[in-house]
Structures are given as C-alpha cells and as structure tokens.
Amino acid sequence: MLNTKDIMQTIEMIDQQHLDIRTITMGVSLLSCCDPDPKRACQKIYDKITRKAEHLVSTGEAIEGEYGIPIVNKRISVTPMALVAGASETDDYVPFAQALDRAAKTCGVDFIGGFSALVQKGMTEADRNLILSIPDALASTGIVCSSVNVGSTKAGINMDAVRLMGETIKSTAMRTAAQDGFGCAKLVVFCNAVEDNPFMAGAFHGVGEAECVINVGVSGPGVVCHALQSVKGQPFDVVAETIKKTAFRITRMGQLVAQEASRRLNVPFGIVDLSLAPTPAIGDSVARILEEMGLEACGTHGTTAALALLNDAVKKGGVMASSSVGGLSGAFIPVSEDEGMIAAASSGHLTLDKLEAMTCVCSVGLDMIAVPGGTSAETIAAIIADEAAVGMVNSKTTAVRIIPAPGKTVGDTIEMGGLLGSAPVMPVHQPSSEAFIRRGGRIPAPMHSLKN
C-alpha cells in the first residue's frame, strides 16, 4: 500500500537525483519482411515498423505526463538485419539501414537498433555483407545503431570476425571524421549478446522473442549515490543492503511504466532492464557511487571490488522487485557518458587496462572509449578480442564501443553531445598485436561451456 513518505521519496528521486526511465524500447520482428527483391523488402520493413510503432512516442509522452516520471528516450529494436536482408538478391545492405532510419524518424523515436549480425561461430554471406555495409550505413543514417556478436561461451570467439570488426570500426571512424568518428558511437561489438536488451547501441530483437514486445530500461545512479551518503563509514554489508533496497524501488517504478505502456499499446510486456546507465550531468554518475564508497578517485586500487559489490546488489534488488528483470541489468561504465568517468580518465586515474579489469564484474564492457585516430585496426581488434575473452570465460555479456577519433591524439577531447557526452582520448599500448590478429580462425569455447 502506498503511503505519503514513499510518494515524497519517489518525487525527490525524480526531481533531485536524476531518477528516470532511460528508454521504452519496442522490439519488432522483421522476419515477415524477407523478400528476394531488396526494394520490396525495404518497403515492407518501413511499413511494418511504422505500423507497429505508430503510437510508441505519444504513449510514452502520455505516461510521462500522467505519472510525472521522465522517459528520456523512446526506441525501437528489430530482428538482426543480416537475417532479413539475407533473403534479398543484393550484397549492398545500406538501403536496409536507410529504410530503418526513415521508419524510425517517421515514428519520432530517438534511436533504432538491429543493423546487426550474429557471427560467434562463423559468418554467412549475408553476415559478411552486413558488416561490410556498416561504415556507409552509419555514415548515411542519423539514428540507426549497429551491433555484431563475435563470441559466446558456447561457441568461442570468431577471430576472423574480430579482425573484420577492427577494420570496420576504423572505416566507420573515417566515414564520419567530420563528427570526430561519431559513427563508432552507434556501433558495438559483443560477446554473449542478449536478445532483450533495450539499450543502444546494442539493442536488437532476438529471434526467440515475440512478434512485438515492450522492454523498459531504468536508470538511477544519482539515487544510489544519494542513498549511500546516509551510510558513510559503515561496513560493506550495510552498503550492499542500502543499494539493494534502492534498486528494488527503482525497479518497481520501471515495471509500472512497462506494464502501463504494454497495456496501452496492446503489446506484450517483455522485461525491465535495471541498469545504472549514467549521463554527463552532475549527480548522475556511476563513478561517483564508487567514490562514495571511499575511493578518492575512480580507477584507483579498490575500484573493481567496489564495482563488483554495486553490480551484484543492483541485480539482487531488481530481481526481488520484478519477475521480469532481463536485458543487461547492472552497472554501465561508458566513459564519455559519465561525468565522474570523464574526470577520472582525464586525470589519468582511469586507464584502458583498469577499465578492462572493471568489465569483469559489471554490465557490458569497454564502452564509449575514445582512442587516438592513428590506432591501427589490428590494435582495435585485439582490444575487442581481450574483452570478448572476458565475456566468454566468465559467461557474461561484454562489449566494445570504441572510437578511434580521426586527427585526435592523447590529451584531446571529442564532443558528441546529449547523452553521449564527451570523451578524453585515452592512450593504447604501442607494441603491435598485428601478428596475433592475423592468425584468424576461432578461439575455442572454454571447458565449462560443456554443460549438457
């Protein structure tokens, strides 16, 4: 039963502590749009998305107005496009991305995800065509996001795909050089990608999902940080309990919005993704949560342990609040999108090596990292391989969203604006990984993948 205290606390979380619904994401299956004629397929894609998501934005805005809960983004995710475009008699998949872009803009959403391929064990011709189309696709569209899954605990790591993605990221950066390589901010490389993730750039609508579904992503780093201010100096079990209770309340709010959107749109409710997704705004930072636990600066010794506690407590609190918690649920550490992470990276306290260690215990991985524009495709591929290995061995989702900023070097900053923020250009190791990456083939799945 609701009481005045609970209502007032929730209002305070929204008004002063940056609590929000980060996204309502509608997943749409496009398998019915397959057609040998690529023009007909693109028209079917446009028609289906605009039909299914016609009222998504207006419904989100209505819920936002009636409940007073900020809903930052409305988004769409679709079936991995390599599976749809593969039925068409063409090797140019850029028009499919442009069809997604047109449909998304007609619907008024912020982003559409699913220009994607799943290549953890091998690449079909369609997969390769899609990957080769990514640079032009992201350069010629505004709000299309792309993802490629190159590894899994069950399949191992497809090193041929890893090498190709290193080259693709470099090409994408060059195609969008006038925007500091902005296209790379819309491209993520996964290991163990999930099918119900509502967050961009990695969202796609998995083939195991329903025809259409509503997923919601909730975010509240500021709320957690504020809650920890009341337990300064207390033991870590108290810290964990405080985070769990806070995550419980945040998840309840997310489930309310998700169920209401599902009812109004007459679309099944999928999951609530409770991810502490930061923004560049002061007071909305995961890094500041870690510092509130007692670290002088994010990135110093103890950071990985603090993040492990945070991620675990968030999941435990969320699972108690809803039987439909899914997606990635945990804590994100995107450097450019987190005011505290930006400060730590700029001061040199937070390095790529430390970020890699942190990704062992959090949600996703090396996210929104800017590196010098001269970084080689092989070095980028090696960074992807390292992160994929973390995900494969630990049976968790990891990812790389890295921006080799054209013309920039260590000490420079790239500006992307909005939720994407700004990123200090971070150094990479200089010794070459070229011979390692050029071996190709597949890194076998770990022994513990044999669970049957």
Short mmCIF file of C-alpha atoms in Angstrom, two decimals:
data_model
loop_
_atom_site.label_atom_id
_atom_site.label_comp_id
_atom_site.label_asym_id
_atom_site.label_seq_id
_atom_site.Cartn_x
_atom_site.Cartn_y
_atom_site.Cartn_z
CA MET A 1 0.00 0.00 0.00
CA LEU A 2 1.35 3.43 -0.92
CA ASN A 3 1.99 5.96 1.82
CA THR A 4 2.87 9.65 1.80
CA LYS A 5 6.52 9.00 2.73
CA ASP A 6 7.05 6.64 -0.22
CA ILE A 7 5.42 9.09 -2.62
CA MET A 8 7.53 12.00 -1.40
CA GLN A 9 10.74 9.96 -1.59
CA THR A 10 9.97 8.99 -5.18
CA ILE A 11 9.26 12.61 -6.12
CA GLU A 12 12.59 13.61 -4.56
CA MET A 13 14.42 10.87 -6.50
CA ILE A 14 12.95 12.13 -9.78
CA ASP A 15 13.28 15.84 -9.05
CA GLN A 16 16.72 15.98 -7.42
CA GLN A 17 18.55 12.69 -8.01
CA HIS A 18 18.14 12.09 -11.77
CA LEU A 19 15.89 9.03 -11.50
CA ASP A 20 14.36 8.32 -14.88
CA ILE A 21 13.09 5.74 -17.31
CA ARG A 22 16.03 5.82 -19.70
CA THR A 23 14.13 4.14 -22.50
CA ILE A 24 10.94 2.46 -23.60
CA THR A 25 12.05 0.17 -26.41
CA MET A 26 9.64 -1.62 -28.72
CA GLY A 27 11.06 -4.78 -30.23
CA VAL A 28 9.66 -5.68 -33.65
CA SER A 29 10.23 -8.91 -35.59
CA LEU A 30 11.03 -8.27 -39.25
CA LEU A 31 11.22 -11.91 -40.33
CA SER A 32 7.93 -11.49 -42.21
CA CYS A 33 9.58 -8.75 -44.31
CA CYS A 34 12.02 -11.06 -46.10
CA ASP A 35 11.77 -10.73 -49.88
CA PRO A 36 14.04 -11.62 -52.84
CA ASP A 37 13.53 -8.09 -54.15
CA PRO A 38 15.50 -5.71 -51.88
CA LYS A 39 13.29 -2.73 -52.73
CA ARG A 40 10.16 -4.64 -51.75
CA ALA A 41 11.89 -5.87 -48.58
CA CYS A 42 12.81 -2.31 -47.60
CA GLN A 43 9.25 -1.15 -48.18
CA LYS A 44 7.91 -3.99 -46.05
CA ILE A 45 10.37 -3.06 -43.31
CA TYR A 46 9.28 0.57 -43.38
CA ASP A 47 5.59 -0.33 -43.41
CA LYS A 48 5.79 -2.81 -40.55
CA ILE A 49 7.84 -0.62 -38.24
CA THR A 50 5.66 2.45 -38.80
CA ARG A 51 2.53 0.36 -38.27
CA LYS A 52 3.70 -1.32 -35.07
CA ALA A 53 5.39 1.73 -33.51
CA GLU A 54 2.95 4.37 -34.72
CA HIS A 55 1.82 5.26 -31.19
CA LEU A 56 5.00 4.46 -29.24
CA VAL A 57 6.19 8.04 -28.76
CA SER A 58 2.77 9.52 -27.99
CA THR A 59 2.08 6.73 -25.48
CA GLY A 60 5.41 7.31 -23.76
CA GLU A 61 4.74 11.04 -23.58
CA ALA A 62 1.26 10.43 -22.16
CA ILE A 63 2.61 8.15 -19.43
CA GLU A 64 5.36 10.64 -18.68
CA GLY A 65 2.82 13.45 -18.27
CA GLU A 66 0.31 11.48 -16.20
CA TYR A 67 2.79 9.89 -13.78
CA GLY A 68 5.42 12.64 -13.69
CA ILE A 69 8.16 10.13 -14.47
CA PRO A 70 10.78 11.29 -17.01
CA ILE A 71 11.08 8.96 -20.00
CA VAL A 72 14.28 10.09 -21.69
CA ASN A 73 14.21 8.03 -24.90
CA LYS A 74 11.75 6.08 -26.99
CA ARG A 75 13.47 3.48 -29.15
CA ILE A 76 12.87 0.57 -31.50
CA SER A 77 14.83 -2.65 -31.87
CA VAL A 78 14.42 -5.06 -34.78
CA THR A 79 15.46 -8.53 -35.88
CA PRO A 80 19.20 -8.69 -36.73
CA MET A 81 19.18 -7.26 -40.24
CA ALA A 82 21.57 -9.87 -41.65
CA LEU A 83 18.80 -12.45 -41.13
CA VAL A 84 16.26 -10.32 -43.01
CA ALA A 85 18.40 -8.86 -45.79
CA GLY A 86 19.98 -12.25 -46.46
CA ALA A 87 16.83 -13.28 -48.31
CA SER A 88 17.25 -10.47 -50.84
CA GLU A 89 19.24 -10.73 -54.05
CA THR A 90 21.78 -7.99 -53.27
CA ASP A 91 25.08 -7.57 -51.50
CA ASP A 92 24.52 -3.89 -50.67
CA TYR A 93 22.74 -3.64 -47.33
CA VAL A 94 22.97 0.15 -46.93
CA PRO A 95 19.39 0.62 -48.27
CA PHE A 96 18.12 -1.58 -45.43
CA ALA A 97 19.75 0.74 -42.87
CA GLN A 98 18.24 3.72 -44.66
CA ALA A 99 14.80 2.08 -44.53
CA LEU A 100 15.23 1.64 -40.78
CA ASP A 101 16.26 5.28 -40.46
CA ARG A 102 13.24 6.54 -42.39
CA ALA A 103 10.85 4.40 -40.40
CA ALA A 104 12.33 5.45 -37.08
CA LYS A 105 12.16 9.13 -37.98
CA THR A 106 8.56 8.74 -39.14
CA CYS A 107 7.72 7.23 -35.74
CA GLY A 108 9.60 10.01 -33.95
CA VAL A 109 11.86 7.75 -31.87
CA ASP A 110 15.37 8.62 -30.72
CA PHE A 111 17.20 5.51 -31.98
CA ILE A 112 16.57 2.26 -33.80
CA GLY A 113 18.82 -0.75 -33.25
CA GLY A 114 19.24 -4.01 -35.10
CA PHE A 115 21.50 -3.39 -38.07
CA SER A 116 23.19 -6.43 -36.65
CA ALA A 117 24.81 -9.80 -37.29
CA LEU A 118 25.44 -12.81 -35.04
CA VAL A 119 28.75 -14.36 -36.10
CA GLN A 120 30.13 -16.01 -32.96
CA LYS A 121 30.79 -19.31 -34.73
CA GLY A 122 31.06 -18.27 -38.37
CA MET A 123 29.88 -15.81 -40.99
CA THR A 124 27.29 -16.37 -43.67
CA GLU A 125 27.45 -14.37 -46.88
CA ALA A 126 24.69 -12.16 -45.50
CA ASP A 127 26.62 -11.56 -42.27
CA ARG A 128 29.71 -10.51 -44.19
CA ASN A 129 27.67 -8.25 -46.49
CA LEU A 130 26.12 -6.53 -43.49
CA ILE A 131 29.44 -5.97 -41.74
CA LEU A 132 30.99 -4.56 -44.91
CA SER A 133 27.99 -2.20 -45.23
CA ILE A 134 28.28 -0.81 -41.68
CA PRO A 135 30.58 2.18 -42.39
CA ASP A 136 28.40 3.55 -45.19
CA ALA A 137 25.21 2.61 -43.35
CA LEU A 138 26.12 4.54 -40.20
CA ALA A 139 27.52 7.46 -42.18
CA SER A 140 24.37 7.83 -44.29
CA THR A 141 21.82 7.50 -41.46
CA GLY A 142 21.17 9.54 -38.36
CA ILE A 143 19.69 7.28 -35.69
CA VAL A 144 20.43 3.71 -36.82
CA CYS A 145 22.56 1.65 -34.42
CA SER A 146 24.57 -1.44 -35.30
CA SER A 147 25.93 -4.42 -33.37
CA VAL A 148 27.88 -7.57 -34.13
CA ASN A 149 28.21 -10.54 -31.79
CA VAL A 150 31.65 -12.10 -32.33
CA GLY A 151 31.82 -14.61 -29.48
CA SER A 152 29.98 -16.63 -26.86
CA THR A 153 30.72 -19.02 -24.03
CA LYS A 154 29.22 -21.85 -26.07
CA ALA A 155 30.92 -21.09 -29.40
CA GLY A 156 34.21 -19.40 -28.53
CA ILE A 157 35.50 -16.31 -30.34
CA ASN A 158 35.37 -15.88 -34.11
CA MET A 159 38.75 -14.22 -34.66
CA ASP A 160 38.08 -13.69 -38.38
CA ALA A 161 35.07 -11.59 -37.38
CA VAL A 162 37.12 -9.80 -34.71
CA ARG A 163 39.69 -8.79 -37.33
CA LEU A 164 36.97 -7.64 -39.71
CA MET A 165 35.35 -5.56 -36.95
CA GLY A 166 38.66 -3.83 -36.22
CA GLU A 167 38.80 -2.80 -39.87
CA THR A 168 35.09 -1.86 -39.87
CA ILE A 169 35.47 0.42 -36.85
CA LYS A 170 38.40 2.20 -38.49
CA SER A 171 36.42 2.65 -41.71
CA THR A 172 33.37 3.91 -39.81
CA ALA A 173 35.51 6.48 -37.99
CA MET A 174 36.93 7.75 -41.27
CA ARG A 175 33.50 7.91 -42.93
CA THR A 176 32.31 10.12 -40.04
CA ALA A 177 35.58 12.00 -39.48
CA ALA A 178 33.86 15.39 -39.64
CA GLN A 179 31.97 14.39 -36.48
CA ASP A 180 35.06 13.03 -34.63
CA GLY A 181 34.22 9.48 -35.72
CA PHE A 182 30.67 9.71 -34.38
CA GLY A 183 29.53 6.68 -36.37
CA CYS A 184 31.52 4.47 -33.99
CA ALA A 185 29.33 5.66 -31.10
CA LYS A 186 26.48 3.82 -32.82
CA LEU A 187 28.41 0.55 -33.25
CA VAL A 188 29.08 -2.08 -30.58
CA VAL A 189 30.88 -5.44 -30.75
CA PHE A 190 29.52 -8.09 -28.35
CA CYS A 191 30.35 -11.39 -26.76
CA ASN A 192 27.30 -13.20 -25.36
CA ALA A 193 24.83 -10.61 -26.67
CA VAL A 194 21.34 -10.84 -25.17
CA GLU A 195 18.10 -10.78 -27.16
CA ASP A 196 16.07 -8.43 -24.96
CA ASN A 197 18.45 -5.52 -24.30
CA PRO A 198 16.58 -2.19 -24.58
CA PHE A 199 19.73 -0.03 -24.50
CA MET A 200 21.57 1.33 -27.54
CA ALA A 201 23.72 0.84 -29.43
CA GLY A 202 23.44 -2.89 -28.81
CA ALA A 203 19.68 -3.45 -28.88
CA PHE A 204 18.25 -5.98 -31.32
CA HIS A 205 15.08 -8.05 -31.27
CA GLY A 206 16.11 -11.67 -30.85
CA VAL A 207 14.60 -14.49 -32.89
CA GLY A 208 13.40 -16.09 -29.66
CA GLU A 209 11.24 -13.08 -28.87
CA ALA A 210 7.55 -12.50 -29.61
CA GLU A 211 6.31 -10.72 -32.74
CA CYS A 212 6.35 -7.42 -30.88
CA VAL A 213 7.30 -6.62 -27.28
CA ILE A 214 7.86 -3.71 -24.89
CA ASN A 215 11.10 -3.58 -22.88
CA VAL A 216 11.97 -0.81 -20.46
CA GLY A 217 15.37 0.38 -19.24
CA VAL A 218 15.52 2.16 -15.88
CA SER A 219 18.40 4.24 -14.60
CA GLY A 220 19.22 5.91 -11.31
CA PRO A 221 22.92 6.30 -10.45
CA GLY A 222 22.14 9.55 -8.65
CA VAL A 223 19.56 7.83 -6.45
CA VAL A 224 22.03 5.13 -5.40
CA CYS A 225 24.77 7.67 -4.72
CA HIS A 226 22.41 9.75 -2.60
CA ALA A 227 21.31 6.67 -0.63
CA LEU A 228 24.94 5.79 0.17
CA GLN A 229 25.52 9.23 1.67
CA SER A 230 23.37 8.12 4.62
CA VAL A 231 25.67 5.16 5.43
CA LYS A 232 29.09 6.85 5.33
CA GLY A 233 31.77 4.79 7.05
CA GLN A 234 29.52 1.80 7.67
CA PRO A 235 30.50 -1.80 6.72
CA PHE A 236 30.08 -3.12 3.20
CA ASP A 237 27.16 -5.37 4.18
CA VAL A 238 25.25 -2.20 5.08
CA VAL A 239 26.30 -0.63 1.77
CA ALA A 240 25.04 -3.69 -0.14
CA GLU A 241 21.70 -3.70 1.67
CA THR A 242 21.24 0.01 1.01
CA ILE A 243 21.87 -0.47 -2.72
CA LYS A 244 19.53 -3.48 -2.85
CA LYS A 245 16.67 -1.56 -1.25
CA THR A 246 17.21 1.37 -3.59
CA ALA A 247 17.35 -0.88 -6.66
CA PHE A 248 14.11 -2.54 -5.53
CA ARG A 249 12.27 0.79 -5.54
CA ILE A 250 13.73 1.85 -8.89
CA THR A 251 12.72 -1.44 -10.49
CA ARG A 252 9.17 -1.16 -9.17
CA MET A 253 8.83 2.17 -10.93
CA GLY A 254 10.18 0.67 -14.15
CA GLN A 255 7.74 -2.22 -14.02
CA LEU A 256 4.83 0.19 -13.51
CA VAL A 257 5.78 2.14 -16.63
CA ALA A 258 6.46 -1.02 -18.65
CA GLN A 259 3.13 -2.60 -17.79
CA GLU A 260 1.24 0.61 -18.50
CA ALA A 261 2.94 1.04 -21.89
CA SER A 262 2.24 -2.62 -22.67
CA ARG A 263 -1.45 -2.21 -21.84
CA ARG A 264 -1.93 0.99 -23.81
CA LEU A 265 -0.07 -0.25 -26.88
CA ASN A 266 -1.61 -3.74 -26.68
CA VAL A 267 1.88 -5.23 -26.95
CA PRO A 268 3.27 -7.92 -24.60
CA PHE A 269 5.48 -6.71 -21.73
CA GLY A 270 8.96 -8.19 -22.03
CA ILE A 271 11.46 -7.14 -19.39
CA VAL A 272 12.68 -4.36 -17.14
CA ASP A 273 16.40 -3.76 -17.54
CA LEU A 274 17.67 -2.25 -14.32
CA SER A 275 20.95 -0.76 -15.45
CA LEU A 276 22.64 2.14 -13.75
CA ALA A 277 23.19 4.00 -17.02
CA PRO A 278 24.87 7.34 -16.31
CA THR A 279 24.72 10.66 -18.14
CA PRO A 280 27.19 13.54 -18.38
CA ALA A 281 25.04 15.50 -15.89
CA ILE A 282 26.49 16.25 -12.46
CA GLY A 283 24.98 13.84 -9.91
CA ASP A 284 24.17 11.06 -12.39
CA SER A 285 27.45 9.12 -12.31
CA VAL A 286 28.41 5.51 -11.57
CA ALA A 287 31.97 6.67 -10.86
CA ARG A 288 30.70 8.92 -8.07
CA ILE A 289 28.92 5.93 -6.48
CA LEU A 290 32.24 4.10 -6.30
CA GLU A 291 33.90 7.16 -4.81
CA GLU A 292 31.10 7.46 -2.27
CA MET A 293 32.15 4.01 -1.02
CA GLY A 294 35.50 5.51 -0.02
CA LEU A 295 37.70 5.71 -3.12
CA GLU A 296 39.49 9.00 -3.63
CA ALA A 297 39.15 8.63 -7.39
CA CYS A 298 37.51 6.09 -9.68
CA GLY A 299 40.23 3.91 -11.16
CA THR A 300 42.39 3.68 -8.07
CA HIS A 301 43.01 0.38 -6.25
CA GLY A 302 39.74 -1.00 -4.90
CA THR A 303 37.65 0.22 -7.83
CA THR A 304 36.99 -3.28 -9.21
CA ALA A 305 35.86 -4.58 -5.80
CA ALA A 306 33.54 -1.61 -5.30
CA LEU A 307 32.02 -2.11 -8.75
CA ALA A 308 31.52 -5.82 -8.11
CA LEU A 309 29.54 -5.04 -4.96
CA LEU A 310 27.47 -2.41 -6.77
CA ASN A 311 26.63 -4.64 -9.73
CA ASP A 312 25.64 -7.59 -7.56
CA ALA A 313 23.49 -5.54 -5.19
CA VAL A 314 21.67 -3.86 -8.08
CA LYS A 315 20.79 -7.26 -9.59
CA LYS A 316 19.63 -8.69 -6.26
CA GLY A 317 17.39 -5.73 -5.52
CA GLY A 318 15.92 -5.74 -9.01
CA VAL A 319 15.17 -9.45 -9.07
CA MET A 320 13.22 -9.13 -5.82
CA ALA A 321 11.13 -6.32 -7.30
CA SER A 322 10.11 -7.99 -10.57
CA SER A 323 9.95 -11.46 -12.06
CA SER A 324 10.67 -9.91 -15.46
CA VAL A 325 14.13 -8.42 -14.92
CA GLY A 326 16.23 -9.01 -18.02
CA GLY A 327 18.44 -7.32 -20.58
CA LEU A 328 21.82 -6.43 -19.12
CA SER A 329 20.75 -5.22 -15.64
CA GLY A 330 23.68 -4.00 -13.60
CA ALA A 331 26.02 -1.01 -13.84
CA PHE A 332 27.29 0.55 -17.08
CA ILE A 333 30.65 2.30 -17.24
CA PRO A 334 30.59 4.29 -20.52
CA VAL A 335 33.45 6.77 -20.21
CA SER A 336 32.04 9.58 -22.32
CA GLU A 337 28.57 9.35 -20.77
CA ASP A 338 29.61 9.56 -17.12
CA GLU A 339 30.82 12.83 -15.60
CA GLY A 340 32.90 11.02 -12.96
CA MET A 341 34.44 8.64 -15.50
CA ILE A 342 35.36 11.56 -17.75
CA ALA A 343 37.11 13.27 -14.84
CA ALA A 344 38.95 10.09 -13.82
CA ALA A 345 40.10 9.38 -17.38
CA SER A 346 41.17 12.99 -17.94
CA SER A 347 43.29 12.94 -14.77
CA GLY A 348 44.92 9.64 -15.73
CA HIS A 349 43.47 7.67 -12.80
CA LEU A 350 41.31 5.59 -15.12
CA THR A 351 43.14 3.70 -17.87
CA LEU A 352 42.11 1.18 -20.52
CA ASP A 353 43.74 -1.61 -18.52
CA LYS A 354 41.77 -0.69 -15.39
CA LEU A 355 38.56 -0.42 -17.39
CA GLU A 356 39.17 -3.92 -18.75
CA ALA A 357 39.53 -5.23 -15.18
CA MET A 358 36.31 -3.44 -14.18
CA THR A 359 34.40 -5.04 -17.05
CA CYS A 360 34.99 -8.45 -15.46
CA VAL A 361 32.44 -7.56 -12.78
CA CYS A 362 29.98 -5.10 -14.37
CA SER A 363 27.45 -4.99 -17.20
CA VAL A 364 28.85 -4.91 -20.75
CA GLY A 365 32.41 -3.58 -21.08
CA LEU A 366 34.70 -1.03 -22.73
CA ASP A 367 32.01 1.47 -23.58
CA MET A 368 32.36 4.83 -25.33
CA ILE A 369 36.15 4.83 -25.24
CA ALA A 370 37.99 7.36 -27.43
CA VAL A 371 41.48 6.40 -28.61
CA PRO A 372 43.93 8.16 -30.95
CA GLY A 373 42.85 8.28 -34.57
CA GLY A 374 46.10 6.64 -35.61
CA THR A 375 45.33 3.46 -33.65
CA SER A 376 45.59 0.52 -36.05
CA ALA A 377 42.72 -1.78 -36.97
CA GLU A 378 44.71 -4.68 -35.50
CA THR A 379 45.07 -2.93 -32.13
CA ILE A 380 41.34 -2.24 -32.07
CA ALA A 381 40.67 -5.89 -32.97
CA ALA A 382 42.99 -7.01 -30.15
CA ILE A 383 41.09 -4.83 -27.68
CA ILE A 384 37.86 -6.48 -28.89
CA ALA A 385 39.44 -9.94 -28.52
CA ASP A 386 40.53 -9.21 -24.93
CA GLU A 387 37.05 -8.05 -23.98
CA ALA A 388 35.38 -10.98 -25.74
CA ALA A 389 37.66 -13.34 -23.80
CA VAL A 390 36.46 -11.80 -20.54
CA GLY A 391 32.86 -12.45 -21.56
CA MET A 392 33.47 -15.93 -22.92
CA VAL A 393 35.35 -17.26 -19.88
CA ASN A 394 33.07 -15.60 -17.33
CA SER A 395 29.78 -16.47 -19.09
CA LYS A 396 28.72 -12.81 -19.15
CA THR A 397 27.92 -10.19 -21.73
CA THR A 398 30.84 -7.97 -22.68
CA ALA A 399 31.16 -5.42 -25.44
CA VAL A 400 33.39 -2.81 -27.01
CA ARG A 401 32.23 0.59 -28.26
CA ILE A 402 35.44 2.33 -29.20
CA ILE A 403 36.05 5.49 -31.21
CA PRO A 404 39.40 5.96 -32.98
CA ALA A 405 38.95 9.71 -33.29
CA PRO A 406 40.36 10.92 -36.64
CA GLY A 407 43.07 13.53 -36.23
CA LYS A 408 42.99 13.32 -32.43
CA THR A 409 45.68 12.18 -30.04
CA VAL A 410 46.10 11.59 -26.30
CA GLY A 411 45.10 14.71 -24.38
CA ASP A 412 42.46 15.79 -26.90
CA THR A 413 38.73 15.54 -26.26
CA ILE A 414 35.91 14.64 -28.63
CA GLU A 415 32.44 16.12 -28.20
CA MET A 416 29.33 14.16 -29.14
CA GLY A 417 26.64 16.00 -27.21
CA GLY A 418 23.47 14.90 -25.46
CA LEU A 419 23.54 11.61 -23.61
CA LEU A 420 26.73 10.63 -25.47
CA GLY A 421 28.72 13.39 -23.78
CA SER A 422 32.43 13.96 -24.36
CA ALA A 423 35.40 11.63 -24.22
CA PRO A 424 39.05 12.27 -23.43
CA VAL A 425 41.30 10.45 -25.89
CA MET A 426 42.97 7.62 -23.95
CA PRO A 427 46.34 6.01 -24.72
CA VAL A 428 46.68 2.46 -26.03
CA HIS A 429 49.71 0.17 -25.77
CA GLN A 430 52.20 0.71 -28.58
CA PRO A 431 53.62 -2.83 -29.12
CA SER A 432 51.91 -4.41 -32.13
CA SER A 433 49.20 -7.10 -31.98
CA GLU A 434 49.14 -7.49 -35.76
CA ALA A 435 50.63 -11.00 -35.98
CA PHE A 436 48.23 -12.19 -33.27
CA ILE A 437 45.15 -10.84 -35.03
CA ARG A 438 46.20 -12.07 -38.48
CA ARG A 439 46.18 -15.70 -37.33
CA GLY A 440 42.39 -15.75 -37.74
CA GLY A 441 40.37 -18.88 -37.04
CA ARG A 442 38.45 -19.40 -33.83
CA ILE A 443 39.45 -19.34 -30.18
CA PRO A 444 37.72 -22.47 -28.82
CA ALA A 445 34.98 -22.28 -26.21
CA PRO A 446 36.15 -22.85 -22.62
CA MET A 447 35.76 -26.22 -20.96
CA HIS A 448 32.93 -25.07 -18.71
CA SER A 449 30.78 -24.43 -21.82
CA LEU A 450 30.12 -28.21 -21.96
CA LYS A 451 27.23 -28.26 -19.51
CA ASN A 452 24.83 -30.68 -21.25
#
